[in-house]
mmCIF file of C-alpha atoms in Angstrom:
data_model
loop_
_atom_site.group_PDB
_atom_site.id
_atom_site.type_symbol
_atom_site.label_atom_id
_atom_site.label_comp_id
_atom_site.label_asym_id
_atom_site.label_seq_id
_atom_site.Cartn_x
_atom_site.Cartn_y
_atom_site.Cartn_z
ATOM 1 C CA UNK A 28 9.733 -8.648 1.475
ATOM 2 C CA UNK A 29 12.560 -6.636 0.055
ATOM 3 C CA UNK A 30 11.940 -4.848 -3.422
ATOM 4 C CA UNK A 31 13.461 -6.387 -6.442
ATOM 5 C CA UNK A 32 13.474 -5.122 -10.020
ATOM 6 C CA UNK A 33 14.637 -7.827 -12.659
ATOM 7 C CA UNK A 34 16.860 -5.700 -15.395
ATOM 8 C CA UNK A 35 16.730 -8.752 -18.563
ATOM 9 C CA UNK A 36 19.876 -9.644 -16.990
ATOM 10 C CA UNK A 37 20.425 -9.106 -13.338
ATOM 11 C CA UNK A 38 18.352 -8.860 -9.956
ATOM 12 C CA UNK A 39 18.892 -5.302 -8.475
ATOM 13 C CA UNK A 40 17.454 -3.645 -5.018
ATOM 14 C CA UNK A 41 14.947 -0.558 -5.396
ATOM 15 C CA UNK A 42 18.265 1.775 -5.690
ATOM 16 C CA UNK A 43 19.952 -0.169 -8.548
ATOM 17 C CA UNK A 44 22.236 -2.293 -6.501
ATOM 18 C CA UNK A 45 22.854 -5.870 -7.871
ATOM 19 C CA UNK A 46 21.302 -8.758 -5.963
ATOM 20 C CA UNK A 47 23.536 -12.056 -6.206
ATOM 21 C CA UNK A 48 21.072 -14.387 -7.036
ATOM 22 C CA UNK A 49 21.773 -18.202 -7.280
ATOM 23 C CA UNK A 50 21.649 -18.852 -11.642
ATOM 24 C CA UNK A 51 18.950 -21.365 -11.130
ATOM 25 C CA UNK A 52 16.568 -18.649 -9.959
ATOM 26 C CA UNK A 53 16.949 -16.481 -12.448
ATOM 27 C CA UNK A 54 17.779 -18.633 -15.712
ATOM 28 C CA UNK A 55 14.072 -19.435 -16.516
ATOM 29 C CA UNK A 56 13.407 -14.974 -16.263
ATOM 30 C CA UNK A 57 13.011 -13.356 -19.799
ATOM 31 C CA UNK A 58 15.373 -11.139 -21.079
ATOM 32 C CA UNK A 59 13.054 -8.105 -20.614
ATOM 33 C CA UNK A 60 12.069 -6.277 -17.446
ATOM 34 C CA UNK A 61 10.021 -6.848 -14.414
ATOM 35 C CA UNK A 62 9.020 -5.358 -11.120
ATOM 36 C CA UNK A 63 8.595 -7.422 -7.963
ATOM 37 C CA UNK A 64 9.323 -8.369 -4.608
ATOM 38 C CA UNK A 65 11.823 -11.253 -2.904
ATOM 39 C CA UNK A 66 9.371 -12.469 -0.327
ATOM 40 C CA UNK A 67 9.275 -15.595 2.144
ATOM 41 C CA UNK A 68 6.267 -15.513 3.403
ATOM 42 C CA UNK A 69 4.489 -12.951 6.517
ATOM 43 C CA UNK A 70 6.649 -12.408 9.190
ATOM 44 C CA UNK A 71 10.096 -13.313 7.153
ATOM 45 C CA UNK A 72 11.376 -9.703 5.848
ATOM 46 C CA UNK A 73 14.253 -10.536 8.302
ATOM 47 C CA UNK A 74 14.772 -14.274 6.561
ATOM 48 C CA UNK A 75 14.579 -11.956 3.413
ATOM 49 C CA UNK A 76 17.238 -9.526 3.847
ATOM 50 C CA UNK A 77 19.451 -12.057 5.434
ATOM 51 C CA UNK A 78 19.526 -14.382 3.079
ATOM 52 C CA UNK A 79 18.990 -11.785 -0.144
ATOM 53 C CA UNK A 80 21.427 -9.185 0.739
ATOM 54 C CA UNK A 81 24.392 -11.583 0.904
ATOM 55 C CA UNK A 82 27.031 -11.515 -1.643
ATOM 56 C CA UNK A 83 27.515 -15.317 -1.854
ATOM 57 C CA UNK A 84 24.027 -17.008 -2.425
ATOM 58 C CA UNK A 85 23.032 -19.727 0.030
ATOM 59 C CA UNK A 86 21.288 -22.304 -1.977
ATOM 60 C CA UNK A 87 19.312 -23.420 0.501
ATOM 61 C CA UNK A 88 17.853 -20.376 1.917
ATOM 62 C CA UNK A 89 17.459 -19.485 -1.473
ATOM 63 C CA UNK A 90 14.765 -22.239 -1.940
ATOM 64 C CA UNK A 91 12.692 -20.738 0.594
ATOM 65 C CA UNK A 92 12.245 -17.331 -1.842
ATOM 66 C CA UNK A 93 10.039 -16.293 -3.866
ATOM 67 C CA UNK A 94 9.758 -13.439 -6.650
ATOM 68 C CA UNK A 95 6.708 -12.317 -6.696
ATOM 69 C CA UNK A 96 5.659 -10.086 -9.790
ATOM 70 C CA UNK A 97 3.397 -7.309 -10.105
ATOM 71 C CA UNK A 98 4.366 -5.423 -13.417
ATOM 72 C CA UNK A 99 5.638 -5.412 -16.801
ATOM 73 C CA UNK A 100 7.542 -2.485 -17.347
ATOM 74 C CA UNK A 101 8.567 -3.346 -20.920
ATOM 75 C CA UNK A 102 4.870 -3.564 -22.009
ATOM 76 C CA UNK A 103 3.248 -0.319 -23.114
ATOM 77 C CA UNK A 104 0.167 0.798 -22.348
ATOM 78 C CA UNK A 105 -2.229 0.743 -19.016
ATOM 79 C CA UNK A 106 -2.153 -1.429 -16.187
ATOM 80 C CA UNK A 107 -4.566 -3.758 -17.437
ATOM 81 C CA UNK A 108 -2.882 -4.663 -20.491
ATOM 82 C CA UNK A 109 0.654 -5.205 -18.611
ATOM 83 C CA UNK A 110 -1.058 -7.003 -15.843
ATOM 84 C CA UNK A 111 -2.753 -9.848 -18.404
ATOM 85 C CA UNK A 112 0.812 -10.076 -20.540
ATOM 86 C CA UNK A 113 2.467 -10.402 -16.817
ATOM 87 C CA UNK A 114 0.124 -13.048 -15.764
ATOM 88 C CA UNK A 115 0.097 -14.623 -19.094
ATOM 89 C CA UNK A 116 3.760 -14.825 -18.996
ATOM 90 C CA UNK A 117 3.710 -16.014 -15.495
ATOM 91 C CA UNK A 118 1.945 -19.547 -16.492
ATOM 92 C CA UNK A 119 3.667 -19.937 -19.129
ATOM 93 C CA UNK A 120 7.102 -20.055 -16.732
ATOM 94 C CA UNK A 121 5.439 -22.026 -14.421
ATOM 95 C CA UNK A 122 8.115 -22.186 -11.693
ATOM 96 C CA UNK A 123 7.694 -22.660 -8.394
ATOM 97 C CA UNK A 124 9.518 -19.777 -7.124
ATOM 98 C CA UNK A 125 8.020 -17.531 -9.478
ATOM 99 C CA UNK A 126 4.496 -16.208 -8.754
ATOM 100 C CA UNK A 127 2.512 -13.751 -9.612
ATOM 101 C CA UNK A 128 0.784 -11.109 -7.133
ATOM 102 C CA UNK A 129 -2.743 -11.400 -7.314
ATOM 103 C CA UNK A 130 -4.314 -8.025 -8.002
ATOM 104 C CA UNK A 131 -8.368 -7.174 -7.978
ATOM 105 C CA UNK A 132 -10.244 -4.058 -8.372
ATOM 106 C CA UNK A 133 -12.019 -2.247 -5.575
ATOM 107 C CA UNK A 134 -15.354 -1.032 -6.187
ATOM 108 C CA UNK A 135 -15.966 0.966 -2.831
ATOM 109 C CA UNK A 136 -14.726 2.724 -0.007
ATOM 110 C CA UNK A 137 -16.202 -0.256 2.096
ATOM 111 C CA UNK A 138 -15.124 -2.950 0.185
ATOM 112 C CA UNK A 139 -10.979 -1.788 0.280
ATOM 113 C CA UNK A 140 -11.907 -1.291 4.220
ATOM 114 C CA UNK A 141 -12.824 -4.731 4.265
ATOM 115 C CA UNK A 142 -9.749 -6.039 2.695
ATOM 116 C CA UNK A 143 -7.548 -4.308 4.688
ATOM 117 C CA UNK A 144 -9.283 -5.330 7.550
ATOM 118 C CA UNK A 145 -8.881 -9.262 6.722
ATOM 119 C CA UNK A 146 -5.215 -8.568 5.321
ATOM 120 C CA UNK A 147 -4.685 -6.886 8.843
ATOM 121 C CA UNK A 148 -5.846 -10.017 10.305
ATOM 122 C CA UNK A 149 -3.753 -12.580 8.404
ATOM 123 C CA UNK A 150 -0.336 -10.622 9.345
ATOM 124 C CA UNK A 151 -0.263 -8.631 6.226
ATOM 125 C CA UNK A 152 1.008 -5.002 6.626
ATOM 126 C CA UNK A 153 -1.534 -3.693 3.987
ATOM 127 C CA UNK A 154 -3.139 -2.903 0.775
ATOM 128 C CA UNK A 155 -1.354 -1.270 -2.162
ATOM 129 C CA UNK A 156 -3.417 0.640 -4.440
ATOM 130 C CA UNK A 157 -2.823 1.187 -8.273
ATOM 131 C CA UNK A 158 -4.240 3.606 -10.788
ATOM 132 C CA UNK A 159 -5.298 0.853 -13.708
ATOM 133 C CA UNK A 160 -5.225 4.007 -16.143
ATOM 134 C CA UNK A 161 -1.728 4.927 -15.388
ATOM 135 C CA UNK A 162 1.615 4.066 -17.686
ATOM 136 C CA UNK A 163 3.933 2.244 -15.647
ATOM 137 C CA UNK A 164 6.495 4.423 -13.844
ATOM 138 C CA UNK A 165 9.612 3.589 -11.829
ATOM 139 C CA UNK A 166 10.205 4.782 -8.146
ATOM 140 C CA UNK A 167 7.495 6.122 -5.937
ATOM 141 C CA UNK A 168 4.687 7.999 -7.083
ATOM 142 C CA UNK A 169 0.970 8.792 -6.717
ATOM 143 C CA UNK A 170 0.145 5.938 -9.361
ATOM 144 C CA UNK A 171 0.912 2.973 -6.787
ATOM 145 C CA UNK A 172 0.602 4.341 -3.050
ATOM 146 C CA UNK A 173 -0.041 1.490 0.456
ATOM 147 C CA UNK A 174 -2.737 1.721 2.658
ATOM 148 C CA UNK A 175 -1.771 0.343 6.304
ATOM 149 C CA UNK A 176 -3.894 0.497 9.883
ATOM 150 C CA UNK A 177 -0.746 1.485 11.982
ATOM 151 C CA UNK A 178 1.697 3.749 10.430
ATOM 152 C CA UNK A 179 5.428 3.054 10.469
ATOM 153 C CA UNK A 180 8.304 5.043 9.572
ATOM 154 C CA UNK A 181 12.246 4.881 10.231
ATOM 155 C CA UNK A 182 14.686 6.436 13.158
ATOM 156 C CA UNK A 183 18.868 5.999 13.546
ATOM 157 C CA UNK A 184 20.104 3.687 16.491
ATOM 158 C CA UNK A 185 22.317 5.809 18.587
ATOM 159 C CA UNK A 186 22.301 3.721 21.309
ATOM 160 C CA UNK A 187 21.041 1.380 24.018
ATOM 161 C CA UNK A 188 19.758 0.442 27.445
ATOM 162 C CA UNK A 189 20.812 -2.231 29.507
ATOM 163 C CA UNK A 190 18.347 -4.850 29.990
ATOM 164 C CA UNK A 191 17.029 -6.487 33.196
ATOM 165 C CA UNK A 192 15.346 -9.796 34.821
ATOM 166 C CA UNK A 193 15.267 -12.197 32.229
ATOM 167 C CA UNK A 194 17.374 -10.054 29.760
ATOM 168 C CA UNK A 195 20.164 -8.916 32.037
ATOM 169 C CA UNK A 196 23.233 -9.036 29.951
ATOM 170 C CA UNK A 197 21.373 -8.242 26.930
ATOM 171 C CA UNK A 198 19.899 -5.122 25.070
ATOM 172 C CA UNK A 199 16.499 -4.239 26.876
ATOM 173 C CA UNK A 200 16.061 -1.263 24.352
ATOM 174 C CA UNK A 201 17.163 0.432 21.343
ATOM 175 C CA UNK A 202 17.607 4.516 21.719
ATOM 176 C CA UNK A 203 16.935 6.283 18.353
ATOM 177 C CA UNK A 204 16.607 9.478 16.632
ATOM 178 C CA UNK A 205 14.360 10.871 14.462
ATOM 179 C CA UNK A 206 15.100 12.856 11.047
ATOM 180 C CA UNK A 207 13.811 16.122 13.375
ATOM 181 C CA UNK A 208 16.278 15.262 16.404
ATOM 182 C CA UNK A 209 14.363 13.953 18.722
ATOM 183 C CA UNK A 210 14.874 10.858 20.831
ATOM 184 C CA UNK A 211 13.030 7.957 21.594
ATOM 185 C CA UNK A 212 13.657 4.260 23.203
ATOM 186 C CA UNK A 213 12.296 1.316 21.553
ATOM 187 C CA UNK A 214 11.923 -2.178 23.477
ATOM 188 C CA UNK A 215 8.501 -3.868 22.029
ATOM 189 C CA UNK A 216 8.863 -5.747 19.531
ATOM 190 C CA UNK A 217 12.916 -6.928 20.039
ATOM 191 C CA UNK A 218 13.225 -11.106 20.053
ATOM 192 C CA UNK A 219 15.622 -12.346 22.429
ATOM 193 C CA UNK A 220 18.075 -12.786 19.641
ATOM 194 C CA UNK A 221 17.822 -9.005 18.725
ATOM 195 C CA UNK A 222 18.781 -7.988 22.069
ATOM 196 C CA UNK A 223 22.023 -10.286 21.957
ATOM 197 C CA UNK A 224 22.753 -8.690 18.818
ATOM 198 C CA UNK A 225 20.918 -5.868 18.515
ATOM 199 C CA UNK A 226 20.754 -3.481 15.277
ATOM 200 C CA UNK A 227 24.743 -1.767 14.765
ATOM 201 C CA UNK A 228 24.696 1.655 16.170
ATOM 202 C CA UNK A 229 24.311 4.214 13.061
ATOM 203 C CA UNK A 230 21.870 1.432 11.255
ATOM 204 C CA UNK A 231 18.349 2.507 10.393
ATOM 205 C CA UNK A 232 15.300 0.838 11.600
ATOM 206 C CA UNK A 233 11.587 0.545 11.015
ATOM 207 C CA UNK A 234 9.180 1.238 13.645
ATOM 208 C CA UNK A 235 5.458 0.497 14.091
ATOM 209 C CA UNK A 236 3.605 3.377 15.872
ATOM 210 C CA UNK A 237 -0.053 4.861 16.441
ATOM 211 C CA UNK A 238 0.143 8.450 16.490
ATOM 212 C CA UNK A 239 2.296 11.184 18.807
ATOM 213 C CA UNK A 240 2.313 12.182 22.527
ATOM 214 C CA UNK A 241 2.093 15.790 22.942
ATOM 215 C CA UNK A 242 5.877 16.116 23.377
ATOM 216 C CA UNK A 243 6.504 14.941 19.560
ATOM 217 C CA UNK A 244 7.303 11.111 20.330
ATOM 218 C CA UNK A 245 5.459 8.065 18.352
ATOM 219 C CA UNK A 246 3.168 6.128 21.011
ATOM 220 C CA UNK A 247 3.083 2.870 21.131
ATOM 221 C CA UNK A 248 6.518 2.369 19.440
ATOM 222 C CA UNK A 249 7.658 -1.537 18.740
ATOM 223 C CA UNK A 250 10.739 -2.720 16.438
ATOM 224 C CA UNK A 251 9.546 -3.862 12.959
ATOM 225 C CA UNK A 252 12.670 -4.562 11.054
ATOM 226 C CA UNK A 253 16.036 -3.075 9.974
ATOM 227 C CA UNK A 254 15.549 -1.267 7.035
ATOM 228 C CA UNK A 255 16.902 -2.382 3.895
ATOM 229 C CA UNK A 256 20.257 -0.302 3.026
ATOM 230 C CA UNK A 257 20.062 -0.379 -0.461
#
């Protein structure tokens, strides 16, 4: 899904840029802030971002969204407390497109390898793990960090290879660099419609990886998505 952060008034992006919500979507939202994510389901960030990103709503792929909320920021006090007005706020709405992100504790090291594990299993790319004695804060911090099995980060498309056999005519990978300057290519992981119209050269993308070879270059590379650029 693609971050979203409900003002009282407006939908905005993780960096403060409005979202152009349809009005029935956000009518039945209170006039006070929450924290979320636009989400369609595993596997649809790129549904997401196609269809949330646009300046002129689609009603119809806007019926396939949902904002799913995980904080109050307005509320003072510790997790707990926010999470139990949140929820509390959440039935009250009841509307379908606007759920609330089920959130348990973890007793053990074994049990939050366990979850991940099954999470892993269903598609999910992880766990996300809150301090329930922390006051809410905005951006990234220690408070609220995400535990994955593969790691991912993001690389600049400078370029790309011809494909061949069954994708002649088409992009059969993606060349990128890394913030340090080194290049890679990138072919697992591109659907036959990203290689007719692959990622614009200069965009960033997110890659899936599982450690480096010895020369500095993420193994195992495959496409994951083109990162938001908000």
């Amino acid at each position: 899904g693609i971050r979203a952060y409900w003002s009282g008034s407006e939908l905005l992006t993780r960096k403060g840029h409005k979202l152009h919500a349809p009005d029935w979507f956000t009518d039945p939202l209170p006039d006070h802030p929450i924290d979320g994510e636009l989400w369609a389901g595993r596997g649809g960030f790129q549904k997401v971002a196609r269809t949330v990103l646009d300046s002129e709503p689609d009603e119809a792929s806007w019926r396939d969204i949902r904002f799913m909320m995980f904080d109050l920021p307005s509320s003072a006090g510790m997790f707990p407390k926010r999470y139990y007005e949140l929820s509390t706020m959440v039935k009250a709405l009841d509307i379908p497109h606007l759920k609330l992100v089920d959130q348990h504790p973890i007793s053990s090291e074994e049990m939050l390898f366990d979850v991940l594990e099954d999470i892993s299993a269903r598609k999910g790319e992880g766990v996300m793990l809150r301090r329930v004695d922390a006051v809410y804060r905005p951006g990234r911090h220690d408070d609220l960090i995400k535990l994955k099995k593969h790691q991912d980060a993001e690389a600049i498309v400078i370029g790309y290879t011809a494909g061949k056999g069954k994708y002649r005519g088409m992009v059969g990978a993606l060349i990128l660099k890394m913030p340090d300057g080194k290049e890679f290519k990138i072919g697992s992981g591109l659907t036959q419609a990203l290689r007719e119209e692959p990622p614009k050269l200069g965009q960033q993308i997110t890659y899936r990886y599982n450690g480096y070879t010895d020369n500095g270059i993420p193994k195992f590379a495959r496409y994951l998505a083109v990162r938001e650029g908000y």
